[in-house]
mmCIF file of N, CA and C in Angstrom:
data_model
loop_
_atom_site.group_PDB
_atom_site.id
_atom_site.type_symbol
_atom_site.label_atom_id
_atom_site.label_comp_id
_atom_site.label_asym_id
_atom_site.label_seq_id
_atom_site.Cartn_x
_atom_site.Cartn_y
_atom_site.Cartn_z
ATOM 1 N N MET A 1 -16.118 -4.872 23.095
ATOM 2 C CA MET A 1 -15.653 -6.101 22.387
ATOM 3 C C MET A 1 -15.549 -7.327 23.214
ATOM 4 N N THR A 2 -15.230 -7.022 24.545
ATOM 5 C CA THR A 2 -15.217 -8.210 25.501
ATOM 6 C C THR A 2 -16.523 -8.777 25.663
ATOM 7 N N ASP A 3 -17.623 -7.955 25.683
ATOM 8 C CA ASP A 3 -18.962 -8.535 25.853
ATOM 9 C C ASP A 3 -19.405 -9.223 24.561
ATOM 10 N N ASP A 4 -18.778 -8.876 23.497
ATOM 11 C CA ASP A 4 -19.247 -9.487 22.285
ATOM 12 C C ASP A 4 -18.384 -10.884 22.002
ATOM 13 N N GLY A 5 -17.358 -11.026 22.895
ATOM 14 C CA GLY A 5 -16.513 -12.232 22.690
ATOM 15 C C GLY A 5 -15.396 -12.134 21.638
ATOM 16 N N ILE A 6 -15.133 -10.867 21.207
ATOM 17 C CA ILE A 6 -14.040 -10.684 20.167
ATOM 18 C C ILE A 6 -12.835 -10.696 20.852
ATOM 19 N N ILE A 7 -12.718 -9.915 21.920
ATOM 20 C CA ILE A 7 -11.378 -9.931 22.733
ATOM 21 C C ILE A 7 -11.521 -10.351 24.057
ATOM 22 N N LYS A 8 -10.590 -10.836 24.875
ATOM 23 C CA LYS A 8 -10.695 -11.162 26.237
ATOM 24 C C LYS A 8 -9.613 -10.517 27.001
ATOM 25 N N ILE A 9 -9.690 -10.375 28.259
ATOM 26 C CA ILE A 9 -8.809 -9.847 29.212
ATOM 27 C C ILE A 9 -7.943 -11.075 29.531
ATOM 28 N N VAL A 10 -6.492 -10.863 29.442
ATOM 29 C CA VAL A 10 -5.607 -11.926 29.802
ATOM 30 C C VAL A 10 -4.702 -11.658 30.798
ATOM 31 N N LYS A 11 -4.778 -10.428 31.269
ATOM 32 C CA LYS A 11 -3.892 -10.052 32.448
ATOM 33 C C LYS A 11 -4.426 -8.650 32.988
ATOM 34 N N GLU A 12 -4.484 -8.554 34.277
ATOM 35 C CA GLU A 12 -4.800 -7.266 34.939
ATOM 36 C C GLU A 12 -3.716 -6.913 35.926
ATOM 37 N N THR A 13 -3.313 -5.652 35.892
ATOM 38 C CA THR A 13 -2.200 -5.285 36.721
ATOM 39 C C THR A 13 -2.637 -3.882 37.432
ATOM 40 N N PRO A 14 -2.712 -4.020 38.760
ATOM 41 C CA PRO A 14 -3.043 -2.792 39.446
ATOM 42 C C PRO A 14 -1.828 -1.815 39.400
ATOM 43 N N ILE A 15 -2.168 -0.569 39.056
ATOM 44 C CA ILE A 15 -1.173 0.521 38.804
ATOM 45 C C ILE A 15 -1.787 1.711 39.512
ATOM 46 N N ARG A 16 -1.239 2.240 40.633
ATOM 47 C CA ARG A 16 -1.617 3.554 41.246
ATOM 48 C C ARG A 16 -3.040 3.714 41.108
ATOM 49 N N GLY A 17 -3.977 2.928 41.791
ATOM 50 C CA GLY A 17 -5.376 3.227 41.927
ATOM 51 C C GLY A 17 -6.134 2.882 40.773
ATOM 52 N N THR A 18 -5.591 2.306 39.779
ATOM 53 C CA THR A 18 -6.306 1.905 38.550
ATOM 54 C C THR A 18 -5.859 0.469 38.240
ATOM 55 N N VAL A 19 -6.495 -0.140 37.240
ATOM 56 C CA VAL A 19 -6.142 -1.389 36.770
ATOM 57 C C VAL A 19 -5.744 -1.401 35.252
ATOM 58 N N GLU A 20 -4.589 -1.737 34.901
ATOM 59 C CA GLU A 20 -4.157 -1.967 33.515
ATOM 60 C C GLU A 20 -4.546 -3.302 33.145
ATOM 61 N N LYS A 21 -5.219 -3.336 31.867
ATOM 62 C CA LYS A 21 -5.800 -4.544 31.368
ATOM 63 C C LYS A 21 -5.008 -4.888 30.073
ATOM 64 N N THR A 22 -4.625 -6.106 29.849
ATOM 65 C CA THR A 22 -3.969 -6.597 28.633
ATOM 66 C C THR A 22 -5.036 -7.452 27.943
ATOM 67 N N TYR A 23 -5.303 -7.217 26.731
ATOM 68 C CA TYR A 23 -6.212 -7.911 25.878
ATOM 69 C C TYR A 23 -5.547 -8.728 24.829
ATOM 70 N N ALA A 24 -6.389 -9.763 24.440
ATOM 71 C CA ALA A 24 -5.981 -10.685 23.349
ATOM 72 C C ALA A 24 -7.217 -11.058 22.545
ATOM 73 N N PHE A 25 -7.125 -11.580 21.415
ATOM 74 C CA PHE A 25 -8.151 -12.025 20.559
ATOM 75 C C PHE A 25 -8.759 -13.237 21.315
ATOM 76 N N ALA A 26 -10.065 -13.344 21.340
ATOM 77 C CA ALA A 26 -10.705 -14.423 22.075
ATOM 78 C C ALA A 26 -10.819 -15.719 21.364
ATOM 79 N N ALA A 27 -10.699 -15.623 20.035
ATOM 80 C CA ALA A 27 -10.759 -16.817 19.172
ATOM 81 C C ALA A 27 -9.461 -17.509 18.982
ATOM 82 N N ASP A 28 -9.479 -18.817 19.045
ATOM 83 C CA ASP A 28 -8.254 -19.529 18.734
ATOM 84 C C ASP A 28 -8.226 -19.758 17.242
ATOM 85 N N PHE A 29 -7.518 -18.832 16.577
ATOM 86 C CA PHE A 29 -7.536 -18.845 15.010
ATOM 87 C C PHE A 29 -7.104 -20.141 14.542
ATOM 88 N N SER A 30 -6.043 -20.786 15.108
ATOM 89 C CA SER A 30 -5.576 -22.063 14.475
ATOM 90 C C SER A 30 -6.628 -23.089 14.544
ATOM 91 N N THR A 31 -7.326 -23.081 15.643
ATOM 92 C CA THR A 31 -8.497 -24.138 15.655
ATOM 93 C C THR A 31 -9.541 -23.759 14.748
ATOM 94 N N SER A 32 -9.919 -22.540 14.760
ATOM 95 C CA SER A 32 -11.021 -21.943 13.920
ATOM 96 C C SER A 32 -10.716 -22.163 12.426
ATOM 97 N N ILE A 33 -9.474 -21.804 11.934
ATOM 98 C CA ILE A 33 -9.052 -22.004 10.580
ATOM 99 C C ILE A 33 -9.096 -23.602 10.165
ATOM 100 N N GLN A 34 -8.501 -24.471 11.153
ATOM 101 C CA GLN A 34 -8.438 -25.861 10.780
ATOM 102 C C GLN A 34 -9.816 -26.324 10.674
ATOM 103 N N SER A 35 -10.838 -25.964 11.549
ATOM 104 C CA SER A 35 -12.177 -26.428 11.439
ATOM 105 C C SER A 35 -12.875 -25.945 10.153
ATOM 106 N N ALA A 36 -12.594 -24.624 9.805
ATOM 107 C CA ALA A 36 -13.222 -24.109 8.525
ATOM 108 C C ALA A 36 -12.637 -24.908 7.359
ATOM 109 N N LEU A 37 -11.327 -25.215 7.359
ATOM 110 C CA LEU A 37 -10.807 -25.847 6.234
ATOM 111 C C LEU A 37 -11.218 -27.320 5.940
ATOM 112 N N GLU A 38 -11.747 -27.897 7.139
ATOM 113 C CA GLU A 38 -12.140 -29.271 7.028
ATOM 114 C C GLU A 38 -13.615 -29.387 6.357
ATOM 115 N N ASN A 39 -14.299 -28.140 6.419
ATOM 116 C CA ASN A 39 -15.648 -28.192 6.015
ATOM 117 C C ASN A 39 -15.991 -27.338 4.874
ATOM 118 N N ILE A 40 -15.019 -26.852 4.229
ATOM 119 C CA ILE A 40 -15.111 -25.978 3.082
ATOM 120 C C ILE A 40 -15.171 -26.578 1.795
ATOM 121 N N SER A 41 -15.950 -26.206 0.907
ATOM 122 C CA SER A 41 -16.102 -26.758 -0.476
ATOM 123 C C SER A 41 -14.960 -26.223 -1.318
ATOM 124 N N GLY A 42 -14.667 -26.970 -2.378
ATOM 125 C CA GLY A 42 -13.635 -26.387 -3.322
ATOM 126 C C GLY A 42 -13.991 -25.051 -3.918
ATOM 127 N N ASP A 43 -15.254 -24.930 -4.314
ATOM 128 C CA ASP A 43 -15.801 -23.580 -4.757
ATOM 129 C C ASP A 43 -15.605 -22.486 -3.810
ATOM 130 N N ALA A 44 -15.988 -22.732 -2.562
ATOM 131 C CA ALA A 44 -15.917 -21.629 -1.565
ATOM 132 C C ALA A 44 -14.428 -21.445 -1.336
ATOM 133 N N PHE A 45 -13.546 -22.397 -1.286
ATOM 134 C CA PHE A 45 -12.011 -22.135 -1.140
ATOM 135 C C PHE A 45 -11.487 -21.247 -2.186
ATOM 136 N N MET A 46 -11.962 -21.619 -3.467
ATOM 137 C CA MET A 46 -11.488 -20.773 -4.690
ATOM 138 C C MET A 46 -11.894 -19.301 -4.412
ATOM 139 N N GLY A 47 -13.156 -19.212 -3.940
ATOM 140 C CA GLY A 47 -13.684 -17.849 -3.762
ATOM 141 C C GLY A 47 -12.816 -16.929 -2.722
ATOM 142 N N LEU A 48 -12.413 -17.698 -1.667
ATOM 143 C CA LEU A 48 -11.527 -17.135 -0.720
ATOM 144 C C LEU A 48 -10.185 -16.774 -1.393
ATOM 145 N N ILE A 49 -9.599 -17.744 -1.976
ATOM 146 C CA ILE A 49 -8.416 -17.432 -2.815
ATOM 147 C C ILE A 49 -8.499 -16.269 -3.753
ATOM 148 N N MET A 50 -9.610 -16.006 -4.413
ATOM 149 C CA MET A 50 -9.811 -15.007 -5.382
ATOM 150 C C MET A 50 -9.879 -13.699 -4.620
ATOM 151 N N GLN A 51 -10.566 -13.677 -3.455
ATOM 152 C CA GLN A 51 -10.575 -12.466 -2.581
ATOM 153 C C GLN A 51 -9.184 -12.020 -2.182
ATOM 154 N N TYR A 52 -8.418 -13.055 -1.678
ATOM 155 C CA TYR A 52 -7.088 -12.754 -1.291
ATOM 156 C C TYR A 52 -6.268 -12.066 -2.532
ATOM 157 N N ILE A 53 -6.253 -12.772 -3.638
ATOM 158 C CA ILE A 53 -5.446 -12.274 -4.759
ATOM 159 C C ILE A 53 -5.887 -10.898 -5.168
ATOM 160 N N SER A 54 -7.207 -10.615 -5.151
ATOM 161 C CA SER A 54 -7.719 -9.216 -5.546
ATOM 162 C C SER A 54 -7.126 -8.197 -4.474
ATOM 163 N N SER A 55 -7.321 -8.557 -3.280
ATOM 164 C CA SER A 55 -6.737 -7.625 -2.215
ATOM 165 C C SER A 55 -5.302 -7.404 -2.259
ATOM 166 N N PHE A 56 -4.579 -8.461 -2.618
ATOM 167 C CA PHE A 56 -3.167 -8.249 -2.818
ATOM 168 C C PHE A 56 -2.858 -7.435 -4.029
ATOM 169 N N VAL A 57 -3.482 -7.624 -5.139
ATOM 170 C CA VAL A 57 -3.218 -6.963 -6.352
ATOM 171 C C VAL A 57 -3.632 -5.435 -6.036
ATOM 172 N N LYS A 58 -4.662 -5.082 -5.363
ATOM 173 C CA LYS A 58 -4.920 -3.766 -5.012
ATOM 174 C C LYS A 58 -3.824 -3.060 -4.282
ATOM 175 N N SER A 59 -3.462 -3.760 -3.175
ATOM 176 C CA SER A 59 -2.234 -3.111 -2.288
ATOM 177 C C SER A 59 -0.961 -2.857 -3.224
ATOM 178 N N PHE A 60 -0.707 -4.046 -4.058
ATOM 179 C CA PHE A 60 0.501 -3.798 -4.861
ATOM 180 C C PHE A 60 0.354 -2.702 -5.915
ATOM 181 N N GLN A 61 -0.913 -2.558 -6.488
ATOM 182 C CA GLN A 61 -1.220 -1.435 -7.351
ATOM 183 C C GLN A 61 -1.042 -0.038 -6.694
ATOM 184 N N GLU A 62 -1.424 0.035 -5.503
ATOM 185 C CA GLU A 62 -1.417 1.286 -4.829
ATOM 186 C C GLU A 62 0.223 1.573 -4.448
ATOM 187 N N TYR A 63 0.908 0.606 -4.195
ATOM 188 C CA TYR A 63 2.314 0.795 -4.005
ATOM 189 C C TYR A 63 3.095 1.254 -5.323
ATOM 190 N N CYS A 64 2.632 0.671 -6.419
ATOM 191 C CA CYS A 64 3.293 0.886 -7.711
ATOM 192 C C CYS A 64 2.946 2.348 -8.228
ATOM 193 N N LYS A 65 1.884 2.902 -7.676
ATOM 194 C CA LYS A 65 1.323 4.247 -8.288
ATOM 195 C C LYS A 65 2.020 5.409 -7.391
ATOM 196 N N ARG A 66 2.735 4.924 -6.359
ATOM 197 C CA ARG A 66 3.460 6.099 -5.508
ATOM 198 C C ARG A 66 4.569 6.670 -6.372
ATOM 199 N N ASP A 67 4.828 7.878 -6.212
ATOM 200 C CA ASP A 67 5.899 8.659 -6.923
ATOM 201 C C ASP A 67 7.267 8.177 -6.588
ATOM 202 N N ASN A 68 7.479 7.931 -5.371
ATOM 203 C CA ASN A 68 8.881 7.672 -4.892
ATOM 204 C C ASN A 68 9.099 6.251 -4.371
ATOM 205 N N ILE A 69 8.796 5.164 -5.278
ATOM 206 C CA ILE A 69 9.097 3.828 -4.982
ATOM 207 C C ILE A 69 10.487 3.532 -5.182
ATOM 208 N N ASN A 70 11.107 2.723 -4.408
ATOM 209 C CA ASN A 70 12.409 2.160 -4.632
ATOM 210 C C ASN A 70 12.349 0.722 -4.377
ATOM 211 N N ILE A 71 12.140 -0.027 -5.413
ATOM 212 C CA ILE A 71 11.899 -1.432 -5.414
ATOM 213 C C ILE A 71 13.025 -2.200 -4.492
ATOM 214 N N LYS A 72 14.202 -1.928 -4.734
ATOM 215 C CA LYS A 72 15.281 -2.534 -4.013
ATOM 216 C C LYS A 72 15.319 -2.283 -2.601
ATOM 217 N N GLU A 73 15.256 -0.896 -2.265
ATOM 218 C CA GLU A 73 15.381 -0.424 -0.881
ATOM 219 C C GLU A 73 14.052 -0.848 -0.089
ATOM 220 N N ASP A 74 12.884 -0.836 -0.791
ATOM 221 C CA ASP A 74 11.682 -1.263 -0.114
ATOM 222 C C ASP A 74 11.492 -2.701 0.021
ATOM 223 N N ILE A 75 12.472 -3.516 -0.614
ATOM 224 C CA ILE A 75 12.532 -5.007 -0.571
ATOM 225 C C ILE A 75 11.211 -5.508 -1.186
ATOM 226 N N SER A 76 10.731 -4.858 -2.233
ATOM 227 C CA SER A 76 9.515 -5.145 -2.812
ATOM 228 C C SER A 76 9.725 -6.173 -3.955
ATOM 229 N N THR A 77 9.434 -7.371 -3.721
ATOM 230 C CA THR A 77 9.746 -8.424 -4.675
ATOM 231 C C THR A 77 8.718 -9.496 -4.673
ATOM 232 N N PHE A 78 8.728 -10.510 -5.449
ATOM 233 C CA PHE A 78 7.922 -11.610 -5.340
ATOM 234 C C PHE A 78 8.661 -12.778 -5.692
ATOM 235 N N THR A 79 7.997 -13.853 -5.414
ATOM 236 C CA THR A 79 8.555 -15.273 -5.497
ATOM 237 C C THR A 79 7.441 -16.296 -5.731
ATOM 238 N N LEU A 80 7.627 -17.315 -6.249
ATOM 239 C CA LEU A 80 6.659 -18.421 -6.484
ATOM 240 C C LEU A 80 7.279 -19.623 -6.206
ATOM 241 N N THR A 81 6.534 -20.449 -5.250
ATOM 242 C CA THR A 81 7.126 -21.725 -5.017
ATOM 243 C C THR A 81 6.142 -22.790 -5.403
ATOM 244 N N SER A 82 6.459 -23.873 -5.667
ATOM 245 C CA SER A 82 5.614 -24.972 -6.107
ATOM 246 C C SER A 82 5.183 -25.652 -4.868
ATOM 247 N N ALA A 83 3.951 -26.193 -4.930
ATOM 248 C CA ALA A 83 3.289 -27.029 -3.787
ATOM 249 C C ALA A 83 3.073 -28.415 -4.285
ATOM 250 N N VAL A 84 3.239 -29.373 -3.396
ATOM 251 C CA VAL A 84 2.883 -30.757 -3.677
ATOM 252 C C VAL A 84 1.354 -30.813 -3.432
ATOM 253 N N ILE A 85 0.631 -31.276 -4.508
ATOM 254 C CA ILE A 85 -0.817 -31.450 -4.446
ATOM 255 C C ILE A 85 -1.112 -33.002 -4.499
ATOM 256 N N LYS A 86 -1.647 -33.463 -3.484
ATOM 257 C CA LYS A 86 -1.954 -34.922 -3.368
ATOM 258 C C LYS A 86 -3.319 -35.181 -4.051
ATOM 259 N N ALA A 87 -3.399 -36.126 -5.024
ATOM 260 C CA ALA A 87 -4.646 -36.377 -5.651
ATOM 261 C C ALA A 87 -5.480 -37.368 -4.862
#
């Protein structure tokens, strides 16, 4: 993955004849996301939102199918906030 540029070595620590390596993602996600958002169409963005919602619903459905759910103890809840949309 380091050769493919997915992760990078951020620290090397010699320990008893070997080297401990600490890895991190190579991509700067905040910059990558900002760049993608600047160049994405409304239709493509809607497609991403629909993929996210579908994935969320699937995860929630799997949770609800479990025999021993405890909604209060699991702190399984939802909320909706409004967003300001500039025209």
